[in-house]
Tab-separated table of C-alpha atoms and ligand atoms in Angstrom:
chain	number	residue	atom	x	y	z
A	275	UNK	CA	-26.911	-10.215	18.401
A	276	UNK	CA	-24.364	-11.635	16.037
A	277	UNK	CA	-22.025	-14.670	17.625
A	278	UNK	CA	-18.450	-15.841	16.582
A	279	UNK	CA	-17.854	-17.988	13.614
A	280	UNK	CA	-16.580	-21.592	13.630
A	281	UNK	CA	-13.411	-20.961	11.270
A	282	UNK	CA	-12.566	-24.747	11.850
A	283	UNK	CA	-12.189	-26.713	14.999
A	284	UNK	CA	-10.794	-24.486	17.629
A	285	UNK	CA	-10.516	-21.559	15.553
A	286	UNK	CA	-13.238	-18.848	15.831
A	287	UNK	CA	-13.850	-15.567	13.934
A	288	UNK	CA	-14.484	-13.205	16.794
A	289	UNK	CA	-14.511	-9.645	14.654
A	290	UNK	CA	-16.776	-7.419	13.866
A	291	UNK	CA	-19.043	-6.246	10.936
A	292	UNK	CA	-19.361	-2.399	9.670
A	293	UNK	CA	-21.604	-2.434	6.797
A	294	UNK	CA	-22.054	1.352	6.458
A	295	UNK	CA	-18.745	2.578	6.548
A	296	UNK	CA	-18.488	4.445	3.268
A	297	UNK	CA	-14.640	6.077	3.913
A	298	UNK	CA	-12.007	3.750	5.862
A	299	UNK	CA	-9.156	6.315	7.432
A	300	UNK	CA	-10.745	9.243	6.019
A	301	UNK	CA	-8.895	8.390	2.771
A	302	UNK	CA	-10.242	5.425	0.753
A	303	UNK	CA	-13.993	5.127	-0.099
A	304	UNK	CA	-15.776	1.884	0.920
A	305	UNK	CA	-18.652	0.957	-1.454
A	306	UNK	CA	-19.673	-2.350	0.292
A	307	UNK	CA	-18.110	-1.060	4.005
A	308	UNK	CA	-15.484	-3.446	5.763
A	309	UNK	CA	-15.076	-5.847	8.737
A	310	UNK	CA	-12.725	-5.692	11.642
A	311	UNK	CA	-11.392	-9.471	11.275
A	312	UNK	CA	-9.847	-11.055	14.674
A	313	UNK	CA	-9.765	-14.884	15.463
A	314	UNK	CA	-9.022	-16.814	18.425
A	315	UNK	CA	-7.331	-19.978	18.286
A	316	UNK	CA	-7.848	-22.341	21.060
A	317	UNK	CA	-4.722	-24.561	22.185
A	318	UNK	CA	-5.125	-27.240	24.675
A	319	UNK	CA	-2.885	-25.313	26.796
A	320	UNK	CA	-3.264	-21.437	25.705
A	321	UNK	CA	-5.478	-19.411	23.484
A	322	UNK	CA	-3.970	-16.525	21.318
A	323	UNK	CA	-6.082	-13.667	19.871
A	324	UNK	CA	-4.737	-12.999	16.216
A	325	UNK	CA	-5.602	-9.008	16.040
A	326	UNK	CA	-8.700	-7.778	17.621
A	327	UNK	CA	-11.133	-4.720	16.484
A	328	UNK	CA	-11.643	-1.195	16.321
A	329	UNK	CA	-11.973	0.450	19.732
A	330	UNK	CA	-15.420	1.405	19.298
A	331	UNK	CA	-16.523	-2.335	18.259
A	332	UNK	CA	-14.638	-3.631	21.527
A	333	UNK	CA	-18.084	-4.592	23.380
A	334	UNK	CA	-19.475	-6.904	21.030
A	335	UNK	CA	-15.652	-8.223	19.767
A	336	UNK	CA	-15.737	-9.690	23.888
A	337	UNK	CA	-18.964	-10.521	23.727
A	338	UNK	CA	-18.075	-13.003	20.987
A	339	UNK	CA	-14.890	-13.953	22.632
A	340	UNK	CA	-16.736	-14.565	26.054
A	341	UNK	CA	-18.730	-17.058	24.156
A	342	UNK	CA	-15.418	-19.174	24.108
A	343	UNK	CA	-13.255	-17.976	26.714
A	344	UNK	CA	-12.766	-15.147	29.829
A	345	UNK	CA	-11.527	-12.800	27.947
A	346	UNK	CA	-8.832	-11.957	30.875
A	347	UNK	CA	-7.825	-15.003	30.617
A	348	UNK	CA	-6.320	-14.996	26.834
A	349	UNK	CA	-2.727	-16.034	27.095
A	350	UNK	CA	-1.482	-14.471	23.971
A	351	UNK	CA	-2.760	-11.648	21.843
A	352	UNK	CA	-0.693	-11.316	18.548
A	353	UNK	CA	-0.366	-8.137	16.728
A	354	UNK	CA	0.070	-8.933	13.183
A	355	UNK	CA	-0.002	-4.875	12.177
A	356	UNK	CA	-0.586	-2.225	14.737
A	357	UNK	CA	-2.861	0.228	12.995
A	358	UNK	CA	-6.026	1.026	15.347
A	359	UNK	CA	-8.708	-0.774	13.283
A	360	UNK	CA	-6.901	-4.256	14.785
A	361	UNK	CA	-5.025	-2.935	17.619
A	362	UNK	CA	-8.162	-0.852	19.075
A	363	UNK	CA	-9.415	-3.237	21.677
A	364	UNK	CA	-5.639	-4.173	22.934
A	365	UNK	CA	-5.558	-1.634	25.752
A	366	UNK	CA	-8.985	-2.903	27.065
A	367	UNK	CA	-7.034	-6.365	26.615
A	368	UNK	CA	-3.974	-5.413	29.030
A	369	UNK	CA	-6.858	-3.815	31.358
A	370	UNK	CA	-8.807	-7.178	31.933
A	371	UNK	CA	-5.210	-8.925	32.123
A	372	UNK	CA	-2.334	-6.938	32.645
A	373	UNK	CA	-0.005	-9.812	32.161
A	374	UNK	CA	-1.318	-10.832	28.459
A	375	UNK	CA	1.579	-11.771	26.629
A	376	UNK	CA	1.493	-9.191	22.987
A	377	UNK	CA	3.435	-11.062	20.018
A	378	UNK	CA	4.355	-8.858	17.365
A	379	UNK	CA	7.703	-7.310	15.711
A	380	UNK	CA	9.651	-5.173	16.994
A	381	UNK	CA	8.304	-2.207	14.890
A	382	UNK	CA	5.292	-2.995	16.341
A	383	UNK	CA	6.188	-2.903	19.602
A	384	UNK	CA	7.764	0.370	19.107
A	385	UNK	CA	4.366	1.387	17.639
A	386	UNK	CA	2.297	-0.189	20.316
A	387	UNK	CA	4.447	1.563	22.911
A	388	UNK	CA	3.248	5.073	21.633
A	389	UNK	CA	-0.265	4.152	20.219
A	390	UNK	CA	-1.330	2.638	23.770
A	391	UNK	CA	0.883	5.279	26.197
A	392	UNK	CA	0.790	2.326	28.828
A	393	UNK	CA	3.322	-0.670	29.545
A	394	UNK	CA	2.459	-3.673	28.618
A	395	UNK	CA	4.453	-7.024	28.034
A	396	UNK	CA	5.989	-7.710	24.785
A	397	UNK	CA	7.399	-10.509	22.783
A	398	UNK	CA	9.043	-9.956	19.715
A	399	UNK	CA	9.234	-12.436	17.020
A	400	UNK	CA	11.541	-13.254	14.153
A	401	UNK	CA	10.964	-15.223	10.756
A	402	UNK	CA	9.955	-18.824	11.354
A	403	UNK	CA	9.573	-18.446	15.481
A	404	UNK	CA	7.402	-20.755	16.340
A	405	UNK	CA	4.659	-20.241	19.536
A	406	UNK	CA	2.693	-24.137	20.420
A	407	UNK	CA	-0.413	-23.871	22.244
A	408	UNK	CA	-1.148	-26.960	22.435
A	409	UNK	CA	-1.823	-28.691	19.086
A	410	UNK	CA	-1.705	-25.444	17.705
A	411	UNK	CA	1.286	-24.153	16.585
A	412	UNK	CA	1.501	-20.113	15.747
A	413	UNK	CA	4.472	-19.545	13.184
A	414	UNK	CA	5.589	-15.971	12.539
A	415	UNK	CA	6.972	-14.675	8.907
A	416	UNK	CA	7.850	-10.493	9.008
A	417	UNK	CA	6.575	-8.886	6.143
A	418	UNK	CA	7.665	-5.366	6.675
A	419	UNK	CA	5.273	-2.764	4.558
A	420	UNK	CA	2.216	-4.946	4.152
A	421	UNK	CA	1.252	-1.883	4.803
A	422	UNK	CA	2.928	-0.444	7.750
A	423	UNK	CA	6.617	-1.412	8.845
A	424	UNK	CA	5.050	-3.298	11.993
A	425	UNK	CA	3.383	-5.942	9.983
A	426	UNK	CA	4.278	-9.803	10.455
A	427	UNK	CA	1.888	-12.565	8.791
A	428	UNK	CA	0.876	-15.882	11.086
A	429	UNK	CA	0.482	-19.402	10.020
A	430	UNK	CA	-1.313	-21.742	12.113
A	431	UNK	CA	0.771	-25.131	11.002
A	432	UNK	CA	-1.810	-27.509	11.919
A	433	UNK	CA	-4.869	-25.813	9.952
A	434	UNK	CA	-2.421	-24.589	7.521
A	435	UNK	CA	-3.970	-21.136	7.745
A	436	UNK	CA	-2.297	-17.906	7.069
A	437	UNK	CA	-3.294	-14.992	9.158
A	438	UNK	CA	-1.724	-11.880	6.903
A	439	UNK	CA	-3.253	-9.172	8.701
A	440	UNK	CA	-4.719	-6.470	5.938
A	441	UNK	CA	-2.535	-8.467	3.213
A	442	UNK	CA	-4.765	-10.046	0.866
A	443	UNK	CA	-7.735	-8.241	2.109
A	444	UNK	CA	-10.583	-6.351	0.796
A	445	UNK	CA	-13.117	-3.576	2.271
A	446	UNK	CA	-16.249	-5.403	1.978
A	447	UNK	CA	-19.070	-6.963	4.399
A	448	UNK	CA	-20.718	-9.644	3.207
A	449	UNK	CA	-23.677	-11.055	4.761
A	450	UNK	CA	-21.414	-14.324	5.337
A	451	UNK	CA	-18.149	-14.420	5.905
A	452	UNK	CA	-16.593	-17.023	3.710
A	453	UNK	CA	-15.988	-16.345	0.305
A	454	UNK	CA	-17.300	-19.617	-1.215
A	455	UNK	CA	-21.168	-18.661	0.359
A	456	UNK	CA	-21.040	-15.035	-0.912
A	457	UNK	CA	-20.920	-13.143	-4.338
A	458	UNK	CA	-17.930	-12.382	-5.963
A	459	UNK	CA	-15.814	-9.273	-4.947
A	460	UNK	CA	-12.963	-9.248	-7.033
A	461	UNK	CA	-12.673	-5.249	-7.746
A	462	UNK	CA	-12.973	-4.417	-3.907
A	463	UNK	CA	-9.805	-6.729	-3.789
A	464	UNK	CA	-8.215	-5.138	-6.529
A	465	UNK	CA	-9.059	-1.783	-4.991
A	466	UNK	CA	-7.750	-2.566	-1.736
A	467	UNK	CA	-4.336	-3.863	-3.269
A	468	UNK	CA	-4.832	-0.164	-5.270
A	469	UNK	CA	-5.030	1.638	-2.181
A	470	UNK	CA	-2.871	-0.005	0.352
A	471	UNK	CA	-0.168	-2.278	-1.567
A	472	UNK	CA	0.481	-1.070	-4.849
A	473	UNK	CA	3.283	1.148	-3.226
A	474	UNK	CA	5.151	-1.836	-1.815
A	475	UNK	CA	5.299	-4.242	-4.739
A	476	UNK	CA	8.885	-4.549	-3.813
A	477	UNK	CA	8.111	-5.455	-0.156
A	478	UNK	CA	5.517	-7.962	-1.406
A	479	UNK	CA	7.878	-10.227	-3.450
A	480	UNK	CA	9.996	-10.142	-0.608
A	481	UNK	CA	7.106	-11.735	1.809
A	482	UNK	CA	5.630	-14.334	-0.780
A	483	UNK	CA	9.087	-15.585	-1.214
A	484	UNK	CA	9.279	-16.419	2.782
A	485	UNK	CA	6.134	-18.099	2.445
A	486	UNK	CA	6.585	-19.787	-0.969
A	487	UNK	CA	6.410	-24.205	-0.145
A	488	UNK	CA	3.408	-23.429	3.028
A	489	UNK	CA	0.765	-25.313	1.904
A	490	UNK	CA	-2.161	-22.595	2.265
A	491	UNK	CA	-5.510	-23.768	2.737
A	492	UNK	CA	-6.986	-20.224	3.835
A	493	UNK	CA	-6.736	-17.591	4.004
A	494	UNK	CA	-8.147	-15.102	7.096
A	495	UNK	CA	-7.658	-11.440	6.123
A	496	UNK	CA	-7.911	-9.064	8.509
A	497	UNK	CA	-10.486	-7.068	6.710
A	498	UNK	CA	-13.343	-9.083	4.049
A	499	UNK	CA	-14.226	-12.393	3.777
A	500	UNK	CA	-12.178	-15.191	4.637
A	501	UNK	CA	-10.831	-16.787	1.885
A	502	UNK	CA	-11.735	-20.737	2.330
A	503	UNK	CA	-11.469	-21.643	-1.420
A	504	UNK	CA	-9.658	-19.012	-2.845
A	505	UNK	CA	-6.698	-18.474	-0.683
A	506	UNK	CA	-4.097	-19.599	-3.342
A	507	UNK	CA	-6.209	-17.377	-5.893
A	508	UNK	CA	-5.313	-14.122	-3.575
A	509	UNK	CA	-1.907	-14.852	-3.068
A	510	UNK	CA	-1.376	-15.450	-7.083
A	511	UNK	CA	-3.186	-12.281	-8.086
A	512	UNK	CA	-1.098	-10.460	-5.750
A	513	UNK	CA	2.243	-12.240	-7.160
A	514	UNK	CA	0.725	-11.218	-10.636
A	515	UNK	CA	0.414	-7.484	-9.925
A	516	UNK	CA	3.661	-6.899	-7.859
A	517	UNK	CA	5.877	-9.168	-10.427
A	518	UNK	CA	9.042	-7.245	-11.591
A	519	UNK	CA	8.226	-4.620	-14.649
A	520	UNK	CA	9.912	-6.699	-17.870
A	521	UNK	CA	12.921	-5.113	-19.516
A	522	UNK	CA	11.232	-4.944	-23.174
A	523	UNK	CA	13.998	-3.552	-24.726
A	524	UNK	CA	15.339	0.548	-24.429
A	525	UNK	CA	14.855	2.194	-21.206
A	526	UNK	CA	11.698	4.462	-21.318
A	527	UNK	CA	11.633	8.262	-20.244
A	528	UNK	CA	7.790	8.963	-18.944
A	529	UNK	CA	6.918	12.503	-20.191
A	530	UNK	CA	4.220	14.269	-18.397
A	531	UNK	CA	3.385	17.566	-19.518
A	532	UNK	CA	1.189	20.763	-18.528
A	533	UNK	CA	1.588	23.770	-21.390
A	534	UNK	CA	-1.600	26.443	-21.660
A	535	UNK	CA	0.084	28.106	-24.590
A	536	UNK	CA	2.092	25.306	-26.147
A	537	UNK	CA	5.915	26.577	-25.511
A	538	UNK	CA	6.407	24.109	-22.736
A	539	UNK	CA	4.872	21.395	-25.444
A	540	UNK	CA	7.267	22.341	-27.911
A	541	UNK	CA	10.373	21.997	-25.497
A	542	UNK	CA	9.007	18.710	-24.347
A	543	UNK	CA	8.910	17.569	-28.422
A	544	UNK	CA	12.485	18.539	-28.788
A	545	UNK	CA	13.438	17.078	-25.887
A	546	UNK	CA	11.710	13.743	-27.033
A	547	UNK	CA	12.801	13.631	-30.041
A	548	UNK	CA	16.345	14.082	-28.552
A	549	UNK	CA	15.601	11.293	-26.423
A	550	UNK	CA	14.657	8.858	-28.855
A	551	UNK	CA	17.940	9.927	-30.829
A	552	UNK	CA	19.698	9.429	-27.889
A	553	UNK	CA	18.088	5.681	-27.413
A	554	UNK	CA	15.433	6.500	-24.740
A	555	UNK	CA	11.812	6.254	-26.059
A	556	UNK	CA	8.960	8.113	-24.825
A	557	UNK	CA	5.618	7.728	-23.294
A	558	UNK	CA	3.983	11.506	-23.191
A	559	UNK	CA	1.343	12.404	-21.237
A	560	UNK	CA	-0.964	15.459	-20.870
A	561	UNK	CA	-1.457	16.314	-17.796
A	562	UNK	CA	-4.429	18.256	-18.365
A	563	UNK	CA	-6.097	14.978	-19.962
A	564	UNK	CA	-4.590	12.008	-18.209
A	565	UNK	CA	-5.908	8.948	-16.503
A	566	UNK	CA	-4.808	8.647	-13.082
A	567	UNK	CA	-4.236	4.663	-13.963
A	568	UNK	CA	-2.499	5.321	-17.161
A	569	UNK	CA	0.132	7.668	-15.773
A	570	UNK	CA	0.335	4.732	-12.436
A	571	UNK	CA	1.101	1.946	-14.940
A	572	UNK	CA	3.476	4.197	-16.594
A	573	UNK	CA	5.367	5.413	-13.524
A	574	UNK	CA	5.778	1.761	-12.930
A	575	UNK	CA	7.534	0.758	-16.208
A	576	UNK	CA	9.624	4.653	-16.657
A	577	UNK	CA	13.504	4.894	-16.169
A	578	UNK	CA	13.270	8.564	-15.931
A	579	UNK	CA	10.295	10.776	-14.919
A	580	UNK	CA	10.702	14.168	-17.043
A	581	UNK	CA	8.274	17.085	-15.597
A	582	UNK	CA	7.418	19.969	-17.939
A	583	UNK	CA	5.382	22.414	-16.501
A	584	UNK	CA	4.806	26.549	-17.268
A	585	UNK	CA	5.094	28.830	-13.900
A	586	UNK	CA	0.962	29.683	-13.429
A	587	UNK	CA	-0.217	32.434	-10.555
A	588	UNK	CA	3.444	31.602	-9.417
A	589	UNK	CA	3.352	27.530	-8.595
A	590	UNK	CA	3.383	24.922	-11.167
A	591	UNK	CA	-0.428	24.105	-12.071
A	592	UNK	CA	-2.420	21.868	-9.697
A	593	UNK	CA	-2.516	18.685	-12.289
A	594	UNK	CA	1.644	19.045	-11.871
A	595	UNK	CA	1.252	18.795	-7.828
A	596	UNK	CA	-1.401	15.767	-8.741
A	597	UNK	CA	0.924	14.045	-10.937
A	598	UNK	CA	3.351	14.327	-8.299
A	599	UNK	CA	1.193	12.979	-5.626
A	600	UNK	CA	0.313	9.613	-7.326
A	601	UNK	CA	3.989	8.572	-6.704
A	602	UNK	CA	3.557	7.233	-3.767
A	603	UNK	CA	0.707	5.379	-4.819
A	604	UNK	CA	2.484	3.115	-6.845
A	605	UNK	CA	6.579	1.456	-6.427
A	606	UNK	CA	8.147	3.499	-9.449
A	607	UNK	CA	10.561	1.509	-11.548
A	608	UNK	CA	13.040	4.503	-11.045
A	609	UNK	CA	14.013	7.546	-9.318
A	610	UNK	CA	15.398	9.651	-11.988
A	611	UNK	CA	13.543	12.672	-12.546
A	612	UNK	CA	14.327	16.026	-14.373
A	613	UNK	CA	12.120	19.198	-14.797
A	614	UNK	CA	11.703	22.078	-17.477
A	615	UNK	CA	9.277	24.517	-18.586
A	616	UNK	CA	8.389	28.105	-19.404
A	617	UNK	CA	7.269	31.200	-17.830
A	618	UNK	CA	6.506	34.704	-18.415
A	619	UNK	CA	7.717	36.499	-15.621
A	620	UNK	CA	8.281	35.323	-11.780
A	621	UNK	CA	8.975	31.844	-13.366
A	622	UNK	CA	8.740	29.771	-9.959
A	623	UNK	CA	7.464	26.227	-11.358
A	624	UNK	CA	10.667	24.804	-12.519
A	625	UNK	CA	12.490	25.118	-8.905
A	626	UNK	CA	9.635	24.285	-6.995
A	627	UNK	CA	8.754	20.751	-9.350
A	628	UNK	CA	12.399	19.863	-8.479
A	629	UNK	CA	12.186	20.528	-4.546
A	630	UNK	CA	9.259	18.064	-4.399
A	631	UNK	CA	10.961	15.645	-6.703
A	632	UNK	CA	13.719	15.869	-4.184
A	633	UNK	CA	11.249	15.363	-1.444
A	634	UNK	CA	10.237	12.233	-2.958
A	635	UNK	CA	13.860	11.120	-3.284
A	636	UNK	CA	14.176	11.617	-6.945
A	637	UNK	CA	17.637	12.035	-7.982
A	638	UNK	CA	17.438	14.987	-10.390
A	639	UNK	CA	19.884	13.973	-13.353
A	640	UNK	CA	19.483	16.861	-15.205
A	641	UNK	CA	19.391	20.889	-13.819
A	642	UNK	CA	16.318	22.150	-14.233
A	643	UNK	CA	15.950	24.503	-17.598
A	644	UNK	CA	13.335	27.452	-17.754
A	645	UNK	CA	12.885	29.827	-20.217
A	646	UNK	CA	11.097	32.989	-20.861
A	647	UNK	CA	7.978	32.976	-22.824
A	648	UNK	CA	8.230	31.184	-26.700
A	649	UNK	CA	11.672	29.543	-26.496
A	650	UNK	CA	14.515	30.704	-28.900
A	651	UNK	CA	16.829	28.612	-31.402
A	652	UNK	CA	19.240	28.940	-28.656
A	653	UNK	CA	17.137	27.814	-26.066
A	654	UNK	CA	16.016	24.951	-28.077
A	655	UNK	CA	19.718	24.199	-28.542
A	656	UNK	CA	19.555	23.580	-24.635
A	657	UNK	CA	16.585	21.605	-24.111
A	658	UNK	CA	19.009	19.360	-26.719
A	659	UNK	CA	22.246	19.105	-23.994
A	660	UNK	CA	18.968	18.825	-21.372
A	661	UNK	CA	17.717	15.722	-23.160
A	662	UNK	CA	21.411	14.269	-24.121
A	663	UNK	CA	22.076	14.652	-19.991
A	664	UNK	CA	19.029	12.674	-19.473
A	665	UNK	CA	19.681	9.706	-21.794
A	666	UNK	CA	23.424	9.533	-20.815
A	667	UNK	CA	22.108	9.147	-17.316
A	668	UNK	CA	19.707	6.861	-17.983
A	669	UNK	CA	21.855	4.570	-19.886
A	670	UNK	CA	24.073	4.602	-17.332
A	671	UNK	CA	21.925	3.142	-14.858
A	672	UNK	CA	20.587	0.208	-16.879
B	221	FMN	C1	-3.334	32.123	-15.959
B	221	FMN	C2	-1.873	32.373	-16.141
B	221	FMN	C3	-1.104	32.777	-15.072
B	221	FMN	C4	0.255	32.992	-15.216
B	221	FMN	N1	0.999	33.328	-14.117
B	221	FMN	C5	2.345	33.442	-14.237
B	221	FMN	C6	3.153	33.712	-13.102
B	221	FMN	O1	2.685	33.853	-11.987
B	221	FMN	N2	4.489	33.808	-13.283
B	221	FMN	C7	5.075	33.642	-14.489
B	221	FMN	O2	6.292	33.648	-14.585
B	221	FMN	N3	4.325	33.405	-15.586
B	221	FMN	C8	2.985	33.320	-15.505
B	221	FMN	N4	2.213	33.052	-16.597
B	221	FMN	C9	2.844	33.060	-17.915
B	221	FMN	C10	3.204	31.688	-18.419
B	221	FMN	O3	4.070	31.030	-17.554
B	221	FMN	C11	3.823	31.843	-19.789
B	221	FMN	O4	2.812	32.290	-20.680
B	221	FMN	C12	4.437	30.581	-20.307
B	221	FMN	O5	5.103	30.808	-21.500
B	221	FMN	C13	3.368	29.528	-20.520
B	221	FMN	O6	3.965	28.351	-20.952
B	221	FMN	P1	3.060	27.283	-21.675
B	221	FMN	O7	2.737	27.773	-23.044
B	221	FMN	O8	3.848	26.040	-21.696
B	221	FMN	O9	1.842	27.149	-20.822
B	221	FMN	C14	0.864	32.834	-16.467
B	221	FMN	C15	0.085	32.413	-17.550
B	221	FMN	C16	-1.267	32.170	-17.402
B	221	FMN	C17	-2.067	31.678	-18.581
């Protein structure tokens, strides 16, 4: 049976391993499967649980607890991020001890309150409260959106380790749980960040500016090895891939366009070449032929998202609804958006592009322009005004 894991002096890995987990969430696929990471931290007068495990991993998560401690008699369990892979064993928590004391924000209690359907006792911290328990003092930083709303980071001030919850993380189970005794696993950490944080580079500048000056000398994720040597190397790849997208110059209209026979194409070349008059350049992108990365990058670097897309068995083609749905995979530079296209008959696309885009709290700077089959001189005239709208709003927001 596997047993904790000395972290350092009182300070004990007590999570548990899934190695053949090959989806996490039903969303993201696993290719090395992940680890539930939880620690206890042993004060001379309390012990705190950072996070604990997946409900169904609850048995052997006490059993490796026990080995340090009655479980009911944990003083402190805090909840860095509610989601059930670290909150799963709580409720069996409040069960052995009904009067365990559960640290977390005030999202998370909120969270808690409806993920556990059972009272239990709350504290809510704030940036910089500090918990001692006893020679080991528990500071709190909130980091809203490292992944969820609920989610705070802890630093243990003594060890100078940060506890970030799924923050610098990574699905993978090693055979050994430090990174410094284990092969390298750089692109399940960039795949994580992919997955989970890409869409809240905004949120993480915020968070590594709170905890910019704390010496960090480890870091223990909440899923993947612990980081004992390369701690500072997570948090500076991180800072690298949410830094602010440079201002190189004239804003940047991202183009991405669907057209089976061409006459949504050739509106879309008017309209850039409008553009580019105008002092807006273009990045164009076939839908049909795109990679999902390229068109990520470029949402993240576009002032305006243009949408051209013909009306198809009466939607706008699936690649359109694809290219839609990678926006909130990423933090888009901007949320100006316009649509056009053309159809033969029912002509449905056009509206339907610009409800989603609303749904996704685009601000549509343009109305939408449609037209029937190959477009006209006159029509082209339009897609002209269409593009001069675009720029004029564009250039008004830099
Ligand atoms: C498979 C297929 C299905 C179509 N279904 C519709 C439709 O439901 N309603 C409509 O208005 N036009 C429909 N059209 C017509 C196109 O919208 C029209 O040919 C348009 O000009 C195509 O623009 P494009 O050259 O940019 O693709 C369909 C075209 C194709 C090829």
């Amino acid at each position: 049976m596997e047993t904790s894991i000395k972290v350092v002096e009182g300070v004990h890995w007590v999570g548990a391993r899934h190695p053949d987990l090959k989806v996490f969430d039903d969303l993201f696929p696993t290719r090395n499967g992940t680890t539930y990471n939880s620690y206890l931290i042993q004060g001379t007068e309390k012990t705190a649980l950072i996070d604990t495990v997946k409900e169904r991993f609850s048995d052997e998560f006490f059993n490796k607890v026990s080995e340090h401690i009655d479980p009911s008699k944990v003083d402190i369990v805090v909840v860095n991020h509610t989601e059930p892979d670290h909150s799963g064993a709580v409720a069996h928590i409040i069960e052995k001890n009904p009067d365990v004391q559960i640290y977390c924000s005030k999202a998370g209690e909120n969270f808690l309150k409806q993920l556990l359907n059972k009272p239990f006792n709350a504290v809510n911290v704030n940036d910089g409260d500090e918990i001692d328990l006893g020679g080991k003092t528990l500071r709190f930083v909130i980091a809203p959106y490292l992944h969820w709303p609920d989610t705070i980071f802890t630093y243990l001030v003594e060890e100078e380790i940060l506890f970030p919850c799924d923050a610098f993380g990574a699905h993978y189970c090693p055979e050994k749980l430090f990174d410094d005794e284990i092969n390298e696993f750089y692109s399940d950490f960039h795949f994580y960040f992919d997955c989970l944080v890409r869409p809240f580079k905004d949120k993480v500048r915020d968070a590594l500016k709170k905890c910019e000056g704390l010496p960090i000398k480890m870091v223990c994720p909440s899923h993947g090895p612990i980081r004992r040597s390369t701690g500072n190397f997570a948090i500076e790849s991180y800072a690298r891939w949410c830094a602010e997208p440079i201002n190189d110059g004239r804003p940047k209209a991202l183009m991405a366009v669907l057209s089976s026979h061409g006459n949504t194409r050739d509106m879309a070349n008017v309209i850039a070449t409008e553009l580019k008059d105008q002092g807006v350049d273009v990045d164009m992108f076939a839908l049909s032929d795109m990679r999902d990365d390229d068109y990520r990058d470029a949402l993240e670097h576009a002032d305006v998202l243009l949408i051209g897309t013909p009306t198809i068995q009466r939607d706008a083609p699936p690649h359109v609804w694809h290219a839609l749905s990678l926006v909130s995979s990423v933090t888009p530079k901007s949320k100006l958006g316009a649509v056009f296209g053309s159809y033969g008959w029912s002509g449905e696309a056009v509206k339907m592009v610009e409800q989603r885009m609303t749904g996704l709290k685009y601000k549509l700077v343009a109305e939408g322009i449609s037209f029937r089959f190959t477009p006209t001189k006159e029509n082209m005239d339009v897609c002209r005004s269409f593009a001069e709208q675009v720029a004029g709003a564009v250039l008004t927001e830099e």
